[in-house]
CSV table of C-alpha atoms in Angstrom, one decimal:
chain,number,residue,atom,x,y,z
A,159,MET,CA,7.4,77.5,-48.2
A,160,ASN,CA,6.8,80.3,-45.6
A,161,PHE,CA,4.1,79.9,-42.9
A,162,PRO,CA,2.3,83.0,-41.5
A,163,TYR,CA,2.7,81.7,-37.9
A,164,SER,CA,5.5,80.3,-35.9
A,165,SER,CA,5.7,76.6,-34.9
A,166,LYS,CA,4.5,77.5,-31.3
A,167,LYS,CA,1.5,79.3,-32.8
A,168,TRP,CA,0.6,76.4,-35.0
A,169,LEU,CA,0.7,74.1,-32.0
A,170,THR,CA,-1.6,76.4,-30.0
A,171,LEU,CA,-4.1,76.5,-32.8
A,172,SER,CA,-4.1,72.7,-33.2
A,173,ILE,CA,-4.8,72.2,-29.5
A,174,ALA,CA,-7.6,74.7,-29.7
A,175,ALA,CA,-9.1,72.9,-32.6
A,176,VAL,CA,-9.1,69.6,-30.8
A,177,MET,CA,-10.7,71.1,-27.7
A,178,ALA,CA,-13.4,72.8,-29.8
A,179,THR,CA,-14.2,69.5,-31.5
A,180,SER,CA,-14.6,67.7,-28.1
A,181,ILE,CA,-16.8,70.6,-26.8
A,182,GLY,CA,-18.9,70.4,-30.0
A,183,VAL,CA,-19.6,66.7,-29.6
A,184,GLY,CA,-20.7,67.3,-26.1
A,185,ALA,CA,-23.0,70.1,-27.1
A,186,VAL,CA,-24.6,68.0,-29.9
A,187,ALA,CA,-25.2,65.2,-27.4
A,188,SER,CA,-26.9,67.6,-24.9
A,189,GLU,CA,-29.1,69.1,-27.6
A,190,SER,CA,-30.3,65.6,-28.7
A,191,GLY,CA,-31.5,64.9,-25.1
A,192,THR,CA,-28.8,62.3,-24.3
A,193,ALA,CA,-26.3,63.0,-21.5
A,194,ALA,CA,-22.6,62.5,-22.3
A,195,PRO,CA,-21.5,59.3,-20.8
A,196,ALA,CA,-19.1,59.2,-17.9
A,197,SER,CA,-16.7,57.3,-20.1
A,198,GLN,CA,-16.4,60.3,-22.5
A,199,THR,CA,-15.9,62.7,-19.7
A,200,GLN,CA,-13.1,60.5,-18.4
A,201,GLY,CA,-11.7,60.3,-21.9
A,202,SER,CA,-11.7,64.1,-22.3
A,203,GLN,CA,-9.9,64.4,-19.0
A,204,GLN,CA,-7.4,61.9,-20.2
A,205,ASN,CA,-7.0,63.7,-23.5
A,206,ASP,CA,-6.4,67.0,-21.7
A,207,LYS,CA,-3.6,65.3,-19.6
A,208,ALA,CA,-2.1,63.8,-22.7
A,209,THR,CA,-2.3,67.1,-24.6
A,210,THR,CA,-0.7,69.0,-21.7
A,211,ALA,CA,2.1,66.5,-21.6
A,212,ALA,CA,2.5,66.7,-25.4
A,213,THR,CA,2.7,70.5,-25.2
A,214,ALA,CA,5.4,70.4,-22.6
A,215,ASP,CA,7.4,67.9,-24.6
A,216,ASN,CA,7.1,70.0,-27.8
A,217,SER,CA,8.0,73.2,-26.1
A,218,LYS,CA,11.2,71.6,-24.9
A,219,ALA,CA,11.9,70.2,-28.3
A,220,ASP,CA,11.3,73.7,-29.9
A,221,ALA,CA,13.8,75.2,-27.6
A,222,ASN,CA,16.5,72.8,-28.8
A,223,LYS,CA,15.6,73.0,-32.6
A,224,THR,CA,16.0,75.9,-34.9
A,225,ASP,CA,14.6,74.4,-38.1
A,226,ALA,CA,11.0,75.6,-38.4
A,227,THR,CA,10.0,73.0,-40.9
A,228,LYS,CA,11.2,70.1,-38.7
A,229,ALA,CA,9.4,71.7,-35.7
A,230,ASP,CA,6.1,72.0,-37.7
A,231,THR,CA,6.4,68.4,-38.9
A,232,ALA,CA,7.0,67.1,-35.3
A,233,ALA,CA,4.1,69.1,-34.1
A,234,THR,CA,1.9,67.6,-36.7
A,235,GLU,CA,2.9,64.1,-35.8
A,236,ASP,CA,2.4,64.8,-32.1
A,237,LYS,CA,-1.1,66.0,-32.9
A,238,ALA,CA,-1.9,62.8,-34.7
A,239,ALA,CA,-0.5,60.7,-31.9
A,240,ALA,CA,-2.4,62.7,-29.3
A,241,ASN,CA,-5.7,62.2,-31.2
A,242,GLY,CA,-5.0,58.4,-31.7
A,243,THR,CA,-4.2,58.0,-28.0
A,244,ALA,CA,-7.3,59.9,-27.0
A,245,ASP,CA,-9.5,57.7,-29.2
A,246,ALA,CA,-7.9,54.5,-27.9
A,247,LYS,CA,-8.3,55.5,-24.3
A,248,ALA,CA,-12.0,56.4,-25.0
A,249,THR,CA,-12.6,53.0,-26.6
A,250,GLU,CA,-10.9,51.3,-23.6
A,251,THR,CA,-13.0,53.3,-21.2
A,252,LYS,CA,-16.2,52.2,-23.0
A,253,ALA,CA,-15.2,48.6,-22.9
A,254,THR,CA,-14.5,48.9,-19.2
A,255,ASP,CA,-17.9,50.4,-18.6
A,256,ALA,CA,-19.6,47.6,-20.6
A,257,LYS,CA,-17.7,45.0,-18.6
A,258,ASN,CA,-18.8,46.6,-15.3
A,259,THR,CA,-22.4,46.7,-16.5
A,260,SER,CA,-22.2,43.0,-17.5
A,261,THR,CA,-20.7,42.1,-14.1
A,262,THR,CA,-23.4,44.0,-12.3
A,263,SER,CA,-26.2,42.3,-14.2
A,264,THR,CA,-24.8,38.8,-13.5
A,265,THR,CA,-24.0,39.1,-9.8
A,266,GLY,CA,-26.7,36.6,-8.9
A,267,THR,CA,-25.5,34.1,-11.4
A,268,THR,CA,-21.9,34.5,-10.2
A,269,ASN,CA,-22.9,33.9,-6.6
A,270,THR,CA,-24.9,30.8,-7.6
A,271,THR,CA,-22.0,29.5,-9.6
A,272,THR,CA,-19.6,30.1,-6.7
A,273,THR,CA,-21.9,28.2,-4.4
A,274,THR,CA,-22.1,25.3,-6.8
A,275,ASN,CA,-18.4,25.2,-7.2
A,276,THR,CA,-17.9,25.2,-3.5
A,277,SER,CA,-20.3,22.3,-3.1
A,278,THR,CA,-18.6,20.4,-5.8
A,279,THR,CA,-15.2,20.9,-4.2
A,280,ASN,CA,-16.4,19.6,-0.9
A,281,ASN,CA,-17.9,16.5,-2.5
A,282,THR,CA,-14.9,15.7,-4.7
A,283,PRO,CA,-13.1,12.5,-3.6
A,284,ALA,CA,-9.4,12.4,-2.9
A,285,ALA,CA,-7.4,12.9,-6.0
A,286,ASP,CA,-4.9,10.2,-5.1
A,287,SER,CA,-6.9,7.0,-5.7
A,288,THR,CA,-3.8,4.9,-4.9
A,289,ALA,CA,-3.4,6.1,-1.4
A,290,SER,CA,-2.4,3.4,1.1
A,291,ASP,CA,-5.2,2.0,3.3
A,292,GLN,CA,-4.7,0.9,6.8
A,293,MET,CA,-4.2,-2.9,7.1
A,294,THR,CA,-4.1,-5.1,10.2
A,295,LEU,CA,-3.4,-8.8,10.4
A,296,ALA,CA,-7.0,-9.4,11.6
A,297,LYS,CA,-8.4,-7.5,8.6
A,298,ALA,CA,-6.1,-9.4,6.2
A,299,ILE,CA,-7.4,-12.8,7.6
A,300,GLU,CA,-11.0,-11.6,7.3
A,301,LEU,CA,-10.5,-10.5,3.7
A,302,ALA,CA,-8.9,-13.9,2.9
A,303,MET,CA,-11.8,-15.8,4.4
A,304,GLN,CA,-14.1,-13.8,2.1
A,305,ASN,CA,-12.1,-13.7,-1.1
A,306,ASN,CA,-9.4,-16.4,-1.3
A,307,SER,CA,-10.1,-18.7,-4.2
A,308,LYS,CA,-8.9,-21.9,-2.4
A,309,ILE,CA,-11.4,-21.3,0.4
A,310,LEU,CA,-14.2,-20.6,-1.9
A,311,THR,CA,-13.5,-23.7,-4.0
A,312,ALA,CA,-13.3,-25.9,-0.9
A,313,ARG,CA,-16.6,-24.6,0.3
A,314,LEU,CA,-18.2,-25.3,-3.1
A,315,GLU,CA,-16.7,-28.8,-3.2
A,316,ALA,CA,-18.0,-29.6,0.3
A,317,LYS,CA,-21.5,-28.5,-0.7
A,318,SER,CA,-21.4,-30.7,-3.9
A,319,ALA,CA,-20.1,-33.7,-1.9
A,320,ASP,CA,-22.9,-33.3,0.6
A,321,ILE,CA,-25.5,-33.2,-2.2
A,322,ASN,CA,-24.1,-36.4,-3.7
A,323,GLN,CA,-24.2,-38.2,-0.4
A,324,SER,CA,-27.8,-37.0,0.2
A,325,LEU,CA,-28.8,-38.4,-3.2
A,326,SER,CA,-27.0,-41.7,-2.5
A,327,TYR,CA,-28.7,-42.0,0.9
A,328,ALA,CA,-32.1,-41.2,-0.5
A,329,THR,CA,-31.7,-44.1,-3.0
A,330,THR,CA,-30.6,-46.7,-0.4
A,331,SER,CA,-33.2,-45.6,2.2
A,332,ALA,CA,-36.0,-46.7,-0.1
A,333,ILE,CA,-34.9,-50.3,0.3
A,334,THR,CA,-37.3,-52.2,2.6
A,335,ALA,CA,-36.7,-55.3,4.7
A,336,ASP,CA,-38.6,-57.5,2.1
A,337,MET,CA,-36.4,-56.2,-0.6
A,338,MET,CA,-33.2,-57.0,1.3
A,339,ASP,CA,-33.9,-60.8,1.4
A,340,SER,CA,-31.7,-61.1,4.5
A,341,SER,CA,-28.7,-60.2,2.4
A,342,LEU,CA,-25.7,-58.9,4.2
A,343,ASP,CA,-24.6,-56.8,1.2
A,344,ALA,CA,-28.0,-55.1,1.1
A,345,GLU,CA,-28.0,-54.3,4.8
A,346,LYS,CA,-24.4,-53.0,4.5
A,347,GLN,CA,-25.5,-50.9,1.6
A,348,LYS,CA,-28.3,-49.4,3.7
A,349,LYS,CA,-26.6,-48.9,7.0
A,350,MET,CA,-23.1,-48.1,5.8
A,351,THR,CA,-24.3,-45.6,3.2
A,352,ARG,CA,-26.0,-43.7,6.0
A,353,ALA,CA,-22.9,-43.8,8.2
A,354,GLN,CA,-20.7,-42.9,5.3
A,355,ALA,CA,-22.9,-40.0,4.4
A,356,ASP,CA,-22.7,-38.6,7.9
A,357,LEU,CA,-19.0,-39.1,8.1
A,358,THR,CA,-18.5,-37.6,4.6
A,359,THR,CA,-20.4,-34.5,5.7
A,360,LYS,CA,-18.3,-34.2,8.8
A,361,LEU,CA,-15.1,-34.7,6.8
A,362,ASN,CA,-16.1,-32.2,4.2
A,363,ASP,CA,-16.7,-29.6,6.9
A,364,LEU,CA,-13.3,-30.4,8.4
A,365,ALA,CA,-11.7,-30.2,5.0
A,366,VAL,CA,-13.0,-26.7,4.6
A,367,LYS,CA,-11.6,-25.8,8.0
A,368,VAL,CA,-8.2,-27.3,7.1
A,369,THR,CA,-8.1,-25.2,3.9
A,370,GLU,CA,-9.1,-22.1,5.9
A,371,SER,CA,-6.3,-22.9,8.5
A,372,GLN,CA,-3.8,-23.2,5.7
A,373,VAL,CA,-4.8,-20.0,4.1
A,374,LYS,CA,-4.8,-18.2,7.4
A,375,LEU,CA,-1.2,-19.4,8.0
A,376,GLY,CA,-0.3,-18.2,4.5
A,377,VAL,CA,-1.8,-14.8,5.2
A,378,GLN,CA,0.1,-14.5,8.4
A,379,GLN,CA,3.3,-15.4,6.7
A,380,ALA,CA,2.7,-13.0,3.8
A,381,TYR,CA,1.8,-10.2,6.2
A,382,TYR,CA,5.0,-10.5,8.2
A,383,ASN,CA,7.1,-11.0,5.1
A,384,LEU,CA,5.7,-7.7,3.7
A,385,LEU,CA,6.2,-6.0,7.1
A,386,HIS,CA,9.8,-7.2,7.1
A,387,ALA,CA,10.4,-6.1,3.6
A,388,GLU,CA,9.1,-2.6,4.3
A,389,ALA,CA,11.2,-2.3,7.4
A,390,ASP,CA,14.2,-3.5,5.5
A,391,LEU,CA,13.6,-0.9,2.8
A,392,ASN,CA,13.7,1.8,5.5
A,393,LEU,CA,17.0,0.5,6.7
A,394,LYS,CA,18.4,0.6,3.2
A,395,LYS,CA,17.3,4.2,2.9
A,396,GLN,CA,19.1,5.0,6.1
A,397,SER,CA,22.2,3.2,4.9
A,398,LEU,CA,22.2,5.2,1.7
A,399,ASN,CA,21.9,8.5,3.6
A,400,ARG,CA,24.9,7.5,5.8
A,401,ALA,CA,26.9,6.6,2.7
A,402,GLN,CA,26.0,9.9,1.0
A,403,THR,CA,27.0,11.8,4.1
A,404,GLN,CA,30.3,10.1,4.2
A,405,LEU,CA,30.9,11.0,0.6
A,406,LYS,CA,30.3,14.7,1.4
A,407,VAL,CA,32.7,14.5,4.3
A,408,ALA,CA,35.3,12.9,2.1
A,409,LYS,CA,34.9,15.5,-0.6
A,410,ALA,CA,35.1,18.4,1.9
A,411,ALA,CA,38.3,16.9,3.4
A,412,PHE,CA,39.8,16.5,0.0
A,413,ASP,CA,39.1,20.1,-0.9
A,414,VAL,CA,41.0,21.3,2.2
A,415,GLY,CA,43.8,18.9,1.5
A,416,THR,CA,43.4,16.6,4.5
A,417,LYS,CA,42.3,13.5,2.6
A,418,ALA,CA,43.4,11.8,-0.6
A,419,LYS,CA,41.4,11.2,-3.8
A,420,THR,CA,41.2,7.5,-2.9
A,421,ASP,CA,38.9,8.4,0.1
A,422,ILE,CA,36.4,10.0,-2.4
A,423,LEU,CA,36.6,6.9,-4.6
A,424,GLN,CA,36.0,4.6,-1.7
A,425,ALA,CA,33.0,6.7,-0.5
A,426,GLU,CA,31.6,6.7,-4.0
A,427,MET,CA,31.8,2.9,-4.0
A,428,GLY,CA,29.9,2.9,-0.7
A,429,VAL,CA,27.2,5.0,-2.2
A,430,ALA,CA,26.9,2.8,-5.2
A,431,GLY,CA,26.6,-0.3,-3.1
A,432,ALA,CA,23.9,1.3,-0.9
A,433,GLN,CA,22.0,2.4,-4.0
A,434,ALA,CA,22.0,-1.1,-5.4
A,435,ALA,CA,20.9,-2.6,-2.1
A,436,LEU,CA,18.0,0.0,-2.0
A,437,ALA,CA,16.9,-1.0,-5.5
A,438,ALA,CA,16.8,-4.6,-4.5
A,439,ALA,CA,14.8,-3.8,-1.3
A,440,GLU,CA,12.3,-1.9,-3.3
A,441,ASN,CA,11.8,-4.8,-5.6
A,442,THR,CA,11.4,-7.1,-2.7
A,443,VAL,CA,8.7,-4.9,-1.2
A,444,GLU,CA,6.7,-4.9,-4.5
A,445,ILE,CA,7.0,-8.7,-4.8
A,446,ASN,CA,5.8,-9.3,-1.2
A,447,ARG,CA,3.0,-6.8,-1.6
A,448,MET,CA,1.7,-8.7,-4.7
A,449,LYS,CA,1.9,-12.0,-2.9
A,450,PHE,CA,0.1,-10.6,0.1
A,451,ASN,CA,-2.7,-9.1,-2.1
A,452,GLU,CA,-3.0,-12.4,-4.0
A,453,ILE,CA,-3.6,-14.5,-1.0
A,454,ILE,CA,-6.2,-12.1,0.5
A,455,GLY,CA,-8.0,-12.0,-2.8
A,456,VAL,CA,-7.7,-8.3,-3.8
A,457,ASP,CA,-6.0,-6.4,-6.6
A,458,VAL,CA,-2.3,-7.3,-6.7
A,459,ASN,CA,-1.4,-3.6,-7.2
A,460,LYS,CA,-3.2,-2.5,-4.1
A,461,LYS,CA,-1.1,-0.6,-1.6
A,462,TRP,CA,-1.4,-1.0,2.2
A,463,LYS,CA,-0.1,0.7,5.3
A,464,LEU,CA,0.6,-2.1,7.7
A,465,ALA,CA,-0.3,-1.6,11.3
A,466,PRO,CA,3.0,-1.3,13.3
A,467,GLU,CA,1.5,-2.7,16.5
A,468,ASN,CA,1.6,-6.2,15.0
A,469,LYS,CA,5.4,-6.4,15.2
A,470,GLN,CA,6.8,-9.1,17.5
A,471,VAL,CA,3.5,-10.6,18.7
A,472,ALA,CA,3.4,-12.5,22.0
A,473,ALA,CA,3.7,-16.2,22.1
A,474,PRO,CA,1.4,-18.5,24.1
A,475,THR,CA,2.8,-19.3,27.5
A,476,LEU,CA,2.6,-23.1,27.7
A,477,THR,CA,4.9,-25.9,28.6
A,478,LEU,CA,5.7,-28.5,25.8
A,479,GLN,CA,3.5,-31.1,27.4
A,480,GLN,CA,0.6,-28.7,27.7
A,481,ALA,CA,1.0,-27.6,24.1
A,482,GLN,CA,1.0,-31.2,22.9
A,483,GLU,CA,-2.1,-32.1,24.8
A,484,LYS,CA,-3.9,-29.0,23.5
A,485,ALA,CA,-2.9,-29.8,19.9
A,486,LEU,CA,-4.3,-33.4,20.3
A,487,ALA,CA,-7.6,-32.0,21.5
A,488,GLN,CA,-7.9,-29.3,18.8
A,489,ARG,CA,-6.3,-30.5,15.6
A,490,ILE,CA,-8.7,-31.3,12.8
A,491,GLU,CA,-6.6,-34.2,11.6
A,492,VAL,CA,-7.3,-36.1,14.9
A,493,GLN,CA,-11.1,-35.7,14.3
A,494,GLN,CA,-10.7,-37.0,10.8
A,495,LYS,CA,-8.9,-40.1,11.9
A,496,ALA,CA,-11.4,-40.7,14.6
A,497,GLY,CA,-14.3,-40.6,12.1
A,498,GLU,CA,-12.5,-43.1,9.9
A,499,LEU,CA,-12.1,-45.4,12.9
A,500,ASP,CA,-15.8,-45.2,13.7
A,501,LEU,CA,-16.7,-46.1,10.1
A,502,ALA,CA,-14.4,-49.2,10.2
A,503,GLN,CA,-15.9,-50.3,13.5
A,504,LEU,CA,-19.4,-50.0,12.2
A,505,ASN,CA,-18.5,-52.3,9.4
A,506,VAL,CA,-17.1,-54.9,11.9
A,507,ARG,CA,-20.4,-54.7,13.9
A,508,LEU,CA,-22.4,-55.6,10.8
A,509,PHE,CA,-20.3,-58.7,10.2
A,510,GLU,CA,-20.6,-59.6,13.8
A,511,GLU,CA,-24.4,-59.4,13.7
A,512,TRP,CA,-24.4,-61.9,10.8
A,513,SER,CA,-21.8,-64.1,12.5
A,514,LEU,CA,-19.5,-63.7,9.6
A,515,LEU,CA,-16.4,-62.3,11.3
A,516,SER,CA,-14.5,-65.5,10.5
A,517,THR,CA,-15.0,-65.0,6.7
A,518,TYR,CA,-12.6,-63.3,4.5
A,519,GLN,CA,-14.7,-60.1,4.4
A,520,GLY,CA,-15.0,-60.2,8.2
A,521,ARG,CA,-11.3,-60.5,8.7
A,522,ILE,CA,-10.6,-57.7,6.3
A,523,ALA,CA,-13.1,-55.5,8.2
A,524,ARG,CA,-11.2,-56.2,11.5
A,525,ASN,CA,-7.9,-55.4,9.8
A,526,ASN,CA,-9.4,-52.1,8.7
A,527,VAL,CA,-10.2,-51.3,12.3
A,528,GLU,CA,-6.6,-52.0,13.3
A,529,LYS,CA,-5.3,-49.9,10.4
A,530,ALA,CA,-7.5,-47.0,11.6
A,531,LYS,CA,-6.1,-47.3,15.1
A,532,LEU,CA,-2.6,-47.3,13.8
A,533,ALA,CA,-3.3,-44.3,11.7
A,534,ILE,CA,-4.5,-42.5,14.8
A,535,ASP,CA,-1.4,-43.4,16.7
A,536,GLU,CA,0.8,-42.2,13.8
A,537,GLN,CA,-1.1,-39.0,13.5
A,538,ASN,CA,-0.7,-38.3,17.2
A,539,ARG,CA,3.0,-38.9,17.0
A,540,GLN,CA,3.3,-36.6,14.1
A,541,ILE,CA,1.3,-33.9,15.8
A,542,LYS,CA,3.4,-34.2,19.0
A,543,MET,CA,6.6,-34.0,16.9
A,544,GLU,CA,5.3,-30.9,15.0
A,545,VAL,CA,4.3,-29.2,18.2
A,546,ALA,CA,7.7,-29.9,19.8
A,547,GLU,CA,9.6,-28.7,16.7
A,548,ASN,CA,7.7,-25.4,16.6
A,549,TYR,CA,7.9,-25.0,20.3
A,550,LEU,CA,11.7,-25.2,20.3
A,551,THR,CA,12.0,-23.0,17.2
A,552,LEU,CA,9.9,-20.4,19.0
A,553,ASN,CA,12.1,-20.4,22.0
A,554,ALA,CA,15.2,-20.2,19.9
A,555,ALA,CA,13.7,-17.3,17.9
A,556,LYS,CA,12.9,-15.5,21.2
A,557,VAL,CA,16.5,-15.8,22.4
A,558,ALA,CA,17.9,-14.8,19.1
A,559,ILE,CA,16.1,-11.4,19.3
A,560,ASP,CA,18.0,-10.5,22.4
A,561,PHE,CA,21.3,-11.4,21.0
A,562,LYS,CA,20.7,-9.7,17.7
A,563,LYS,CA,19.6,-6.5,19.5
A,564,LYS,CA,22.8,-6.4,21.5
A,565,ALA,CA,24.8,-7.0,18.3
A,566,GLN,CA,23.0,-4.1,16.6
A,567,GLU,CA,23.7,-1.7,19.5
A,568,ALA,CA,27.4,-2.7,19.5
A,569,ALA,CA,27.7,-2.1,15.7
A,570,ALA,CA,26.0,1.3,16.0
A,571,GLU,CA,28.4,2.3,18.7
A,572,SER,CA,31.4,1.1,16.6
A,573,TYR,CA,30.2,3.0,13.7
A,574,ARG,CA,29.9,6.2,15.8
A,575,LEU,CA,33.4,5.8,17.2
A,576,THR,CA,34.9,5.1,13.7
A,577,ASN,CA,33.3,8.3,12.5
A,578,LEU,CA,34.9,10.3,15.3
A,579,ARG,CA,38.3,8.8,14.5
A,580,PHE,CA,37.8,9.7,10.9
A,581,GLU,CA,37.0,13.3,11.8
A,582,ASN,CA,40.2,13.5,13.8
A,583,GLY,CA,42.3,11.9,11.0
A,584,LEU,CA,42.8,8.6,12.8
A,585,ALA,CA,40.6,6.4,10.5
A,586,THR,CA,40.3,6.1,6.7
A,587,THR,CA,37.2,6.3,4.6
A,588,LEU,CA,37.4,2.6,4.0
A,589,GLU,CA,37.2,1.9,7.7
A,590,VAL,CA,34.2,4.1,8.0
A,591,ILE,CA,32.5,2.3,5.1
A,592,GLN,CA,33.3,-1.1,6.6
A,593,ALA,CA,31.9,0.0,10.0
A,594,GLU,CA,28.7,1.3,8.3
A,595,GLU,CA,28.3,-2.0,6.4
A,596,GLU,CA,28.7,-3.9,9.6
A,597,TYR,CA,26.1,-1.7,11.3
A,598,SER,CA,23.7,-2.2,8.4
A,599,ASP,CA,24.2,-5.9,8.5
A,600,ARG,CA,23.5,-6.0,12.2
A,601,GLU,CA,20.4,-4.0,11.7
A,602,ASN,CA,19.2,-6.4,9.0
A,603,GLN,CA,19.9,-9.4,11.2
A,604,TYR,CA,17.9,-7.9,14.1
A,605,LEU,CA,15.0,-7.2,11.8
A,606,GLU,CA,15.3,-10.7,10.4
A,607,ALA,CA,15.2,-12.1,14.0
A,608,ILE,CA,11.9,-10.2,14.7
A,609,ARG,CA,10.4,-11.6,11.5
A,610,ASN,CA,11.5,-15.1,12.3
A,611,TYR,CA,10.1,-14.8,15.8
A,612,ASN,CA,6.7,-13.6,14.4
A,613,LEU,CA,6.6,-16.5,12.0
A,614,ALA,CA,7.6,-18.9,14.7
A,615,VAL,CA,4.6,-17.7,16.8
A,616,VAL,CA,2.3,-18.2,13.8
A,617,ASN,CA,3.6,-21.7,13.1
A,618,PHE,CA,3.4,-22.7,16.7
A,619,GLU,CA,-0.2,-21.5,17.0
A,620,ASN,CA,-1.0,-23.4,13.8
A,621,ALA,CA,0.5,-26.6,15.2
A,622,LEU,CA,-1.7,-26.2,18.3
A,623,GLY,CA,-4.8,-25.9,16.1
A,624,VAL,CA,-5.6,-22.4,17.4
A,625,GLY,CA,-8.5,-21.0,15.5
A,626,LYS,CA,-9.1,-24.1,13.5
């Protein structure tokens, strides 16, 4: 089929038709009293650019093609594509205008929402609810006094015992002189019940203090055990880092041919041993943390950051004799035995008033007094022995710290020198590993010495009756 115009002519006519259509739409909009939107103007400009680009591309294609039919077909496809592109761009422009309008109309709402979100962000608690809280020994003891089940039970039992004694005394106090009929048993029931009630109240109070003292000692021990476990965990991490460094050095030396494969195997064994020790230390920390939380009466999974200033506390500066005298003056057990002696002596006085000391009951009453005195003497000897034992243990623990510290420093220097020898080819990997193990052991022993000293101080203060 023959066309009256060339392909270029057809392309020019097509472009003119498109432009005429756009101008016609704008004219109709003007005649209807509605101004053409800015989006359509932008769309027309974009259509012009697209059309110009299409014209340039088609002109170049016509120069390279001789087949008129193919050229006309390509021109027709370019026309359709140009029209589709123009329509799509116009639609996108309208959507953009609508979005801008919506944004403008909701500016106030957006600002309000932003303010609300900012306020919410400032008031939001920390995301990590398991973050470690600061813990001191004094705070741990305070929590235990408030939450420990043994202490709470002892206090309730003491209150119940006091109530029972009050009821018993109220019953016996109603007995009059006429009702007693000069009976020794009746008088004992009246007077001894009162004395027994007073002594029981005192002993109940002392029993609560004994329980509090025992729990306090347990808290102190649990605190220092946890402190020691965490410090030991840090040492195990350092040991693993040293072993891994040694493995890297061994591999580097093997790569350059200065070390044998056995050096790498030995270094890998050292890393494996350090990893096993680290895993055991992590378990020990978790176990000691749960024990500590249990005795202070909180959630066993609670995590704490122990205060480092409580390491290696100072011991009381007393001689052994001064310590024993202080313990006899402060220990609760001494007050308990003294109360039992007072009660036994009251019973003897009642028999003496009735001139019945020579009877079987009178002699038993005097024997009870002697037994109470012997119990006091035995208690005093036990207290003196306990104080002396803890006093000597404390002194030994204090001396051990100095020796363990020197041993640790010597092991650290030996490890450093062995590493230098290894770097110069004068030591094997096995020798380095052995030196590192010795250094790690000395570090652990020094750490253990500090823990033992702290526990010795705690036990010595408990033997003195401090805080009871």
